[in-house]
Amino acid sequence: MEMGSDEKVGLMRKGFEWVKGLVGKLGEVRSKAIALGKDDPRRVIHSLKLGLALTIVSILYYYNPLYANFGVSAMWAVMTVVVVFEFSVGATLRKGLNRTFATLFAGALGAGAHYLAALSGHVGQPIITSIFVFLLVWAGQDLHNRIALNIENLAIFLEGYGSVECLKSLQDEQFTQEYKSILKSSGIEETLYNSARWEPGHGCFQFRHPWNQYLKIGALTSQCAFRIDALCRNLSSSNIQVSQKIQTEIQETCMEMSMESGKALRQLVSSIRELTQPTQAQIYTQNSKSAAKRLKTSLRSSDFWEDCDFLTLVPAATVGLLLVDVVECTEKISEAVQELASLAHFKSGKAEAMQSEKEKVQPNIGVSFVTIPISSV
């Protein structure tokens, strides 16, 4: 009897603790809901609207004539409400129209694929259907191409920037449009990455392809674009007036940094598109780093600051230091692409392959040349 009563007491105590914990959880949810409503009342209103819309659509789903005609497919109406419902009317209409046209287009493609597959007979139908499935625009391929295009846009700007006067402001909107397109592409890359990692191996992209490395490269590319944007804004807003000697020294170094960085990025683009090792990019990266080092040394030199107005020299030095940041970003992008090439097992480049073939064909015969001074002849 005592054991039975102890067990009942233990069960009651556990039940009381469970109810107490549940009440505490409900209290936390209530507090968070109140805080959310005070912070952004639109979310509360949006949730009420969404709940009302789902209730109305669900009632239509249980309407017998509608269910008799569409059956279980009527549940797609409920899913459509969840997908397209947004905070504003314009956003909801936009997503609704996009979903409508996408559904019509996809339905037409599906009907056409089914018709062509049916013409091939009972044996060929599953084969043709599978071919049509794997002929879709892959998200992984889109992500691969977009990363290469963004790096190419940086290269186009830097190569063009290296061929103009470095200390003059840039007013050409078309010239600066190349890097500005990168600033808006991070969300697209994230979406493509989330889709690409679920795709099976296809084409040059095998199973467990390092898709997350593309996000790293994309983030570094965006950082480089932001630094270029800061550089252009500084050039547009500053009135740089320095002596001809200082202008020539900074200008030549800046143009060299920009041009060499652009060439390095151009090599990285070729590496990504051709799936080859980016061996040549390291040469241009080292050249740009050497130019950046020379600029830093000049700015630290006391001779550089003699007989100069400090206020007029600072804007010119700022332009050079901003470009040094771009060079550092270029180096990081190069390292990230090299890491991608290693993880994805990119093939060796043509130049490297030809060099290795020459080494195999031509043995080392040990010939050396000796320079003979003219006076000894």
mmCIF file with all atom_site columns, C-alpha atoms in Angstrom, residues 265-343:
data_model
loop_
_atom_site.group_PDB
_atom_site.id
_atom_site.type_symbol
_atom_site.label_atom_id
_atom_site.label_alt_id
_atom_site.label_comp_id
_atom_site.label_asym_id
_atom_site.label_entity_id
_atom_site.label_seq_id
_atom_site.pdbx_PDB_ins_code
_atom_site.Cartn_x
_atom_site.Cartn_y
_atom_site.Cartn_z
_atom_site.occupancy
_atom_site.B_iso_or_equiv
_atom_site.pdbx_formal_charge
_atom_site.auth_seq_id
_atom_site.auth_comp_id
_atom_site.auth_asym_id
_atom_site.auth_atom_id
_atom_site.pdbx_PDB_model_num
ATOM 1  C CA . LEU A 1 265 ? 41.374 38.156 -61.973 1.00 0.00 ? 265 LEU A CA 1
ATOM 2  C CA . ARG A 1 266 ? 41.189 37.511 -65.721 1.00 0.00 ? 266 ARG A CA 1
ATOM 3  C CA . GLN A 1 267 ? 43.289 34.380 -65.238 1.00 0.00 ? 267 GLN A CA 1
ATOM 4  C CA . LEU A 1 268 ? 41.015 33.255 -62.409 1.00 0.00 ? 268 LEU A CA 1
ATOM 5  C CA . VAL A 1 269 ? 37.985 33.637 -64.694 1.00 0.00 ? 269 VAL A CA 1
ATOM 6  C CA . SER A 1 270 ? 39.634 31.422 -67.313 1.00 0.00 ? 270 SER A CA 1
ATOM 7  C CA . SER A 1 271 ? 40.496 28.894 -64.625 1.00 0.00 ? 271 SER A CA 1
ATOM 8  C CA . ILE A 1 272 ? 36.899 28.687 -63.371 1.00 0.00 ? 272 ILE A CA 1
ATOM 9  C CA . ARG A 1 273 ? 35.329 28.486 -66.825 1.00 0.00 ? 273 ARG A CA 1
ATOM 10 C CA . GLU A 1 274 ? 37.810 25.958 -68.187 1.00 0.00 ? 274 GLU A CA 1
ATOM 11 C CA . LEU A 1 275 ? 38.088 24.042 -64.882 1.00 0.00 ? 275 LEU A CA 1
ATOM 12 C CA . THR A 1 276 ? 41.879 24.347 -64.858 1.00 0.00 ? 276 THR A CA 1
ATOM 13 C CA . GLN A 1 277 ? 44.444 25.152 -62.182 1.00 0.00 ? 277 GLN A CA 1
ATOM 14 C CA . PRO A 1 278 ? 45.037 28.946 -61.844 1.00 0.00 ? 278 PRO A CA 1
ATOM 15 C CA . THR A 1 279 ? 48.821 28.786 -62.034 1.00 0.00 ? 279 THR A CA 1
ATOM 16 C CA . GLN A 1 280 ? 49.350 31.976 -64.056 1.00 0.00 ? 280 GLN A CA 1
ATOM 17 C CA . ALA A 1 281 ? 47.278 34.124 -61.693 1.00 0.00 ? 281 ALA A CA 1
ATOM 18 C CA . GLN A 1 282 ? 49.968 33.948 -59.010 1.00 0.00 ? 282 GLN A CA 1
ATOM 19 C CA . ILE A 1 283 ? 52.434 35.834 -61.227 1.00 0.00 ? 283 ILE A CA 1
ATOM 20 C CA . TYR A 1 284 ? 50.131 38.826 -61.660 1.00 0.00 ? 284 TYR A CA 1
ATOM 21 C CA . THR A 1 285 ? 49.147 38.728 -57.992 1.00 0.00 ? 285 THR A CA 1
ATOM 22 C CA . GLN A 1 286 ? 52.799 38.944 -56.965 1.00 0.00 ? 286 GLN A CA 1
ATOM 23 C CA . ASN A 1 287 ? 53.328 41.859 -59.375 1.00 0.00 ? 287 ASN A CA 1
ATOM 24 C CA . SER A 1 288 ? 50.422 43.786 -57.866 1.00 0.00 ? 288 SER A CA 1
ATOM 25 C CA . LYS A 1 289 ? 51.673 43.065 -54.339 1.00 0.00 ? 289 LYS A CA 1
ATOM 26 C CA . SER A 1 290 ? 55.136 44.322 -55.272 1.00 0.00 ? 290 SER A CA 1
ATOM 27 C CA . ALA A 1 291 ? 53.652 47.559 -56.602 1.00 0.00 ? 291 ALA A CA 1
ATOM 28 C CA . ALA A 1 292 ? 51.572 47.945 -53.431 1.00 0.00 ? 292 ALA A CA 1
ATOM 29 C CA . LYS A 1 293 ? 54.692 47.419 -51.323 1.00 0.00 ? 293 LYS A CA 1
ATOM 30 C CA . ARG A 1 294 ? 56.533 50.116 -53.259 1.00 0.00 ? 294 ARG A CA 1
ATOM 31 C CA . LEU A 1 295 ? 53.670 52.545 -52.694 1.00 0.00 ? 295 LEU A CA 1
ATOM 32 C CA . LYS A 1 296 ? 53.651 51.856 -48.957 1.00 0.00 ? 296 LYS A CA 1
ATOM 33 C CA . THR A 1 297 ? 57.413 52.380 -48.820 1.00 0.00 ? 297 THR A CA 1
ATOM 34 C CA . SER A 1 298 ? 57.083 55.691 -50.653 1.00 0.00 ? 298 SER A CA 1
ATOM 35 C CA . LEU A 1 299 ? 54.344 56.897 -48.317 1.00 0.00 ? 299 LEU A CA 1
ATOM 36 C CA . ARG A 1 300 ? 56.486 56.032 -45.279 1.00 0.00 ? 300 ARG A CA 1
ATOM 37 C CA . SER A 1 301 ? 59.498 57.859 -46.688 1.00 0.00 ? 301 SER A CA 1
ATOM 38 C CA . SER A 1 302 ? 60.248 61.275 -45.200 1.00 0.00 ? 302 SER A CA 1
ATOM 39 C CA . ASP A 1 303 ? 61.392 62.579 -48.591 1.00 0.00 ? 303 ASP A CA 1
ATOM 40 C CA . PHE A 1 304 ? 57.951 61.978 -49.983 1.00 0.00 ? 304 PHE A CA 1
ATOM 41 C CA . TRP A 1 305 ? 56.364 64.428 -47.541 1.00 0.00 ? 305 TRP A CA 1
ATOM 42 C CA . GLU A 1 306 ? 58.922 67.221 -47.869 1.00 0.00 ? 306 GLU A CA 1
ATOM 43 C CA . ASP A 1 307 ? 57.792 70.530 -49.380 1.00 0.00 ? 307 ASP A CA 1
ATOM 44 C CA . CYS A 1 308 ? 54.193 69.272 -49.613 1.00 0.00 ? 308 CYS A CA 1
ATOM 45 C CA . ASP A 1 309 ? 50.950 70.590 -48.255 1.00 0.00 ? 309 ASP A CA 1
ATOM 46 C CA . PHE A 1 310 ? 49.612 67.880 -45.958 1.00 0.00 ? 310 PHE A CA 1
ATOM 47 C CA . LEU A 1 311 ? 45.946 68.612 -46.740 1.00 0.00 ? 311 LEU A CA 1
ATOM 48 C CA . THR A 1 312 ? 46.486 68.278 -50.490 1.00 0.00 ? 312 THR A CA 1
ATOM 49 C CA . LEU A 1 313 ? 48.571 65.114 -50.214 1.00 0.00 ? 313 LEU A CA 1
ATOM 50 C CA . VAL A 1 314 ? 46.177 63.132 -48.010 1.00 0.00 ? 314 VAL A CA 1
ATOM 51 C CA . PRO A 1 315 ? 43.480 62.582 -50.712 1.00 0.00 ? 315 PRO A CA 1
ATOM 52 C CA . ALA A 1 316 ? 46.056 61.242 -53.159 1.00 0.00 ? 316 ALA A CA 1
ATOM 53 C CA . ALA A 1 317 ? 47.523 58.923 -50.525 1.00 0.00 ? 317 ALA A CA 1
ATOM 54 C CA . THR A 1 318 ? 44.014 57.767 -49.613 1.00 0.00 ? 318 THR A CA 1
ATOM 55 C CA . VAL A 1 319 ? 43.363 56.704 -53.215 1.00 0.00 ? 319 VAL A CA 1
ATOM 56 C CA . GLY A 1 320 ? 46.556 54.666 -53.209 1.00 0.00 ? 320 GLY A CA 1
ATOM 57 C CA . LEU A 1 321 ? 45.770 52.974 -49.880 1.00 0.00 ? 321 LEU A CA 1
ATOM 58 C CA . LEU A 1 322 ? 42.248 52.106 -51.023 1.00 0.00 ? 322 LEU A CA 1
ATOM 59 C CA . LEU A 1 323 ? 43.726 50.462 -54.078 1.00 0.00 ? 323 LEU A CA 1
ATOM 60 C CA . VAL A 1 324 ? 46.107 48.544 -51.815 1.00 0.00 ? 324 VAL A CA 1
ATOM 61 C CA . ASP A 1 325 ? 43.005 47.118 -50.104 1.00 0.00 ? 325 ASP A CA 1
ATOM 62 C CA . VAL A 1 326 ? 41.715 46.052 -53.530 1.00 0.00 ? 326 VAL A CA 1
ATOM 63 C CA . VAL A 1 327 ? 45.021 44.272 -54.171 1.00 0.00 ? 327 VAL A CA 1
ATOM 64 C CA . GLU A 1 328 ? 44.668 42.399 -50.864 1.00 0.00 ? 328 GLU A CA 1
ATOM 65 C CA . CYS A 1 329 ? 41.105 41.386 -51.788 1.00 0.00 ? 329 CYS A CA 1
ATOM 66 C CA . THR A 1 330 ? 42.357 40.161 -55.161 1.00 0.00 ? 330 THR A CA 1
ATOM 67 C CA . GLU A 1 331 ? 44.920 37.985 -53.410 1.00 0.00 ? 331 GLU A CA 1
ATOM 68 C CA . LYS A 1 332 ? 42.222 36.485 -51.174 1.00 0.00 ? 332 LYS A CA 1
ATOM 69 C CA . ILE A 1 333 ? 40.025 35.758 -54.204 1.00 0.00 ? 333 ILE A CA 1
ATOM 70 C CA . SER A 1 334 ? 42.992 34.066 -55.884 1.00 0.00 ? 334 SER A CA 1
ATOM 71 C CA . GLU A 1 335 ? 43.605 31.888 -52.821 1.00 0.00 ? 335 GLU A CA 1
ATOM 72 C CA . ALA A 1 336 ? 39.913 30.946 -52.648 1.00 0.00 ? 336 ALA A CA 1
ATOM 73 C CA . VAL A 1 337 ? 39.836 29.967 -56.334 1.00 0.00 ? 337 VAL A CA 1
ATOM 74 C CA . GLN A 1 338 ? 42.996 27.908 -55.877 1.00 0.00 ? 338 GLN A CA 1
ATOM 75 C CA . GLU A 1 339 ? 41.324 26.157 -52.963 1.00 0.00 ? 339 GLU A CA 1
ATOM 76 C CA . LEU A 1 340 ? 38.272 25.482 -55.153 1.00 0.00 ? 340 LEU A CA 1
ATOM 77 C CA . ALA A 1 341 ? 40.506 24.096 -57.901 1.00 0.00 ? 341 ALA A CA 1
ATOM 78 C CA . SER A 1 342 ? 42.163 21.789 -55.385 1.00 0.00 ? 342 SER A CA 1
ATOM 79 C CA . LEU A 1 343 ? 38.911 20.576 -53.807 1.00 0.00 ? 343 LEU A CA 1
#
